[in-house]
Amino acid sequence: MEADSRLVLPLAALFTAFFVAPLVVLLLLSLHGDIAMQGWTLGNYVKFFSDPFSYSILIDTLLLGVKATLVCLLFGYPVAWLCASAGARWQSVLVFLVILPILTSVVVRTFSWIVILGRQGLLNQIVTGLGLSNEPLRLLYTEVGVVMVLAQVQMPLMVLPILTVLSKLDPNLGDASRVLGAGEWRTFFRITLPLSLPGIIAGCILTYAASITAFVTQTLIGGARLIYMPLNIYQQAVGANNWPFAAALSIIFMITVMIVVGVLGAIGRRSEIHGRA
């Protein structure tokens, strides 16, 4: 027991030094009017909630996460199902292809998308070449482009949890359903989909949290026209040199993300209990 306690102490010290302490400093800074931390005030929080522009940025960021997560789920679930259904040899290859983007810098991938989504980019050349549009599509520096790139960048975070759950499903359940007369689609919606909900929820949590905090992707693809919370915090801290307000924005953003993740986690636990029942 004492040995276990000694092993926990270094981990607790690291957690306190690199997570708790910075959060405390951030909270204290947000409760002051200037970086010198002279005088306590809630003015930074009042400023945020009384400013429709700041409040709208938070809402836009949360909605951006929802859109990116839904796109990831729409394309990620079939990919996970394909990986789970493949043989052992092909499954290893497919999983490697899913993980491969993670091994590449997000900056490199985002710059690649800038080339693809540009007016003379690969996507517009295909669209205009096929006669689908007379003019190049405007995708770069738009929310559609941001959602597309976020979905691709965060796709492994959606696929891997779903793949883990699908790989553990008993194939006899599907066989029994088909023997009893259920078709493929009914088997999927009545058995496979409900049992894979824990993986879906886990993937949604990871994808959502990563999407709304993806400063690099949001900034490079969205540009200065689209302002989300990470860019807003950066502009307040570096551009306006208003560190206390930036700290308040960070605290508000963090609490909001924790609430959303907590709600999704509770839904995931309920679905897991329901699936076991």
mmCIF file of C-alpha atoms in Angstrom, residues 7-8 18 30 47 66 71 84 93 98 102 114 124 128 145 163 183 192 203 217 230 242 250 254:
data_model
loop_
_atom_site.group_PDB
_atom_site.id
_atom_site.type_symbol
_atom_site.label_atom_id
_atom_site.label_comp_id
_atom_site.label_asym_id
_atom_site.label_seq_id
_atom_site.Cartn_x
_atom_site.Cartn_y
_atom_site.Cartn_z
ATOM 1 C CA LEU A 7 4.205 5.828 -6.969
ATOM 2 C CA VAL A 8 1.192 8.138 -6.959
ATOM 3 C CA PHE A 18 1.544 21.428 -15.016
ATOM 4 C CA SER A 30 -9.157 36.703 -14.983
ATOM 5 C CA LYS A 47 -17.817 42.295 -20.204
ATOM 6 C CA VAL A 66 -21.324 20.049 -33.722
ATOM 7 C CA VAL A 71 -19.549 15.093 -40.638
ATOM 8 C CA ALA A 84 -14.111 -4.171 -38.441
ATOM 9 C CA VAL A 93 -3.699 -2.151 -43.468
ATOM 10 C CA VAL A 98 -6.646 5.579 -40.544
ATOM 11 C CA ILE A 102 -1.987 11.441 -37.035
ATOM 12 C CA ILE A 114 -5.317 25.305 -48.484
ATOM 13 C CA ASN A 124 -12.128 23.295 -58.033
ATOM 14 C CA THR A 128 -15.067 22.860 -63.194
ATOM 15 C CA GLY A 145 -14.149 24.725 -45.693
ATOM 16 C CA LEU A 163 -13.814 0.408 -34.485
ATOM 17 C CA GLY A 183 -32.698 -7.944 -43.231
ATOM 18 C CA THR A 192 -25.320 -3.146 -34.462
ATOM 19 C CA GLY A 203 -15.718 9.339 -30.756
ATOM 20 C CA THR A 217 -7.013 24.620 -38.573
ATOM 21 C CA PRO A 230 -9.248 30.043 -29.793
ATOM 22 C CA ASN A 242 -5.602 42.329 -22.684
ATOM 23 C CA SER A 250 -10.249 30.837 -21.508
ATOM 24 C CA MET A 254 -12.989 25.607 -20.698
#
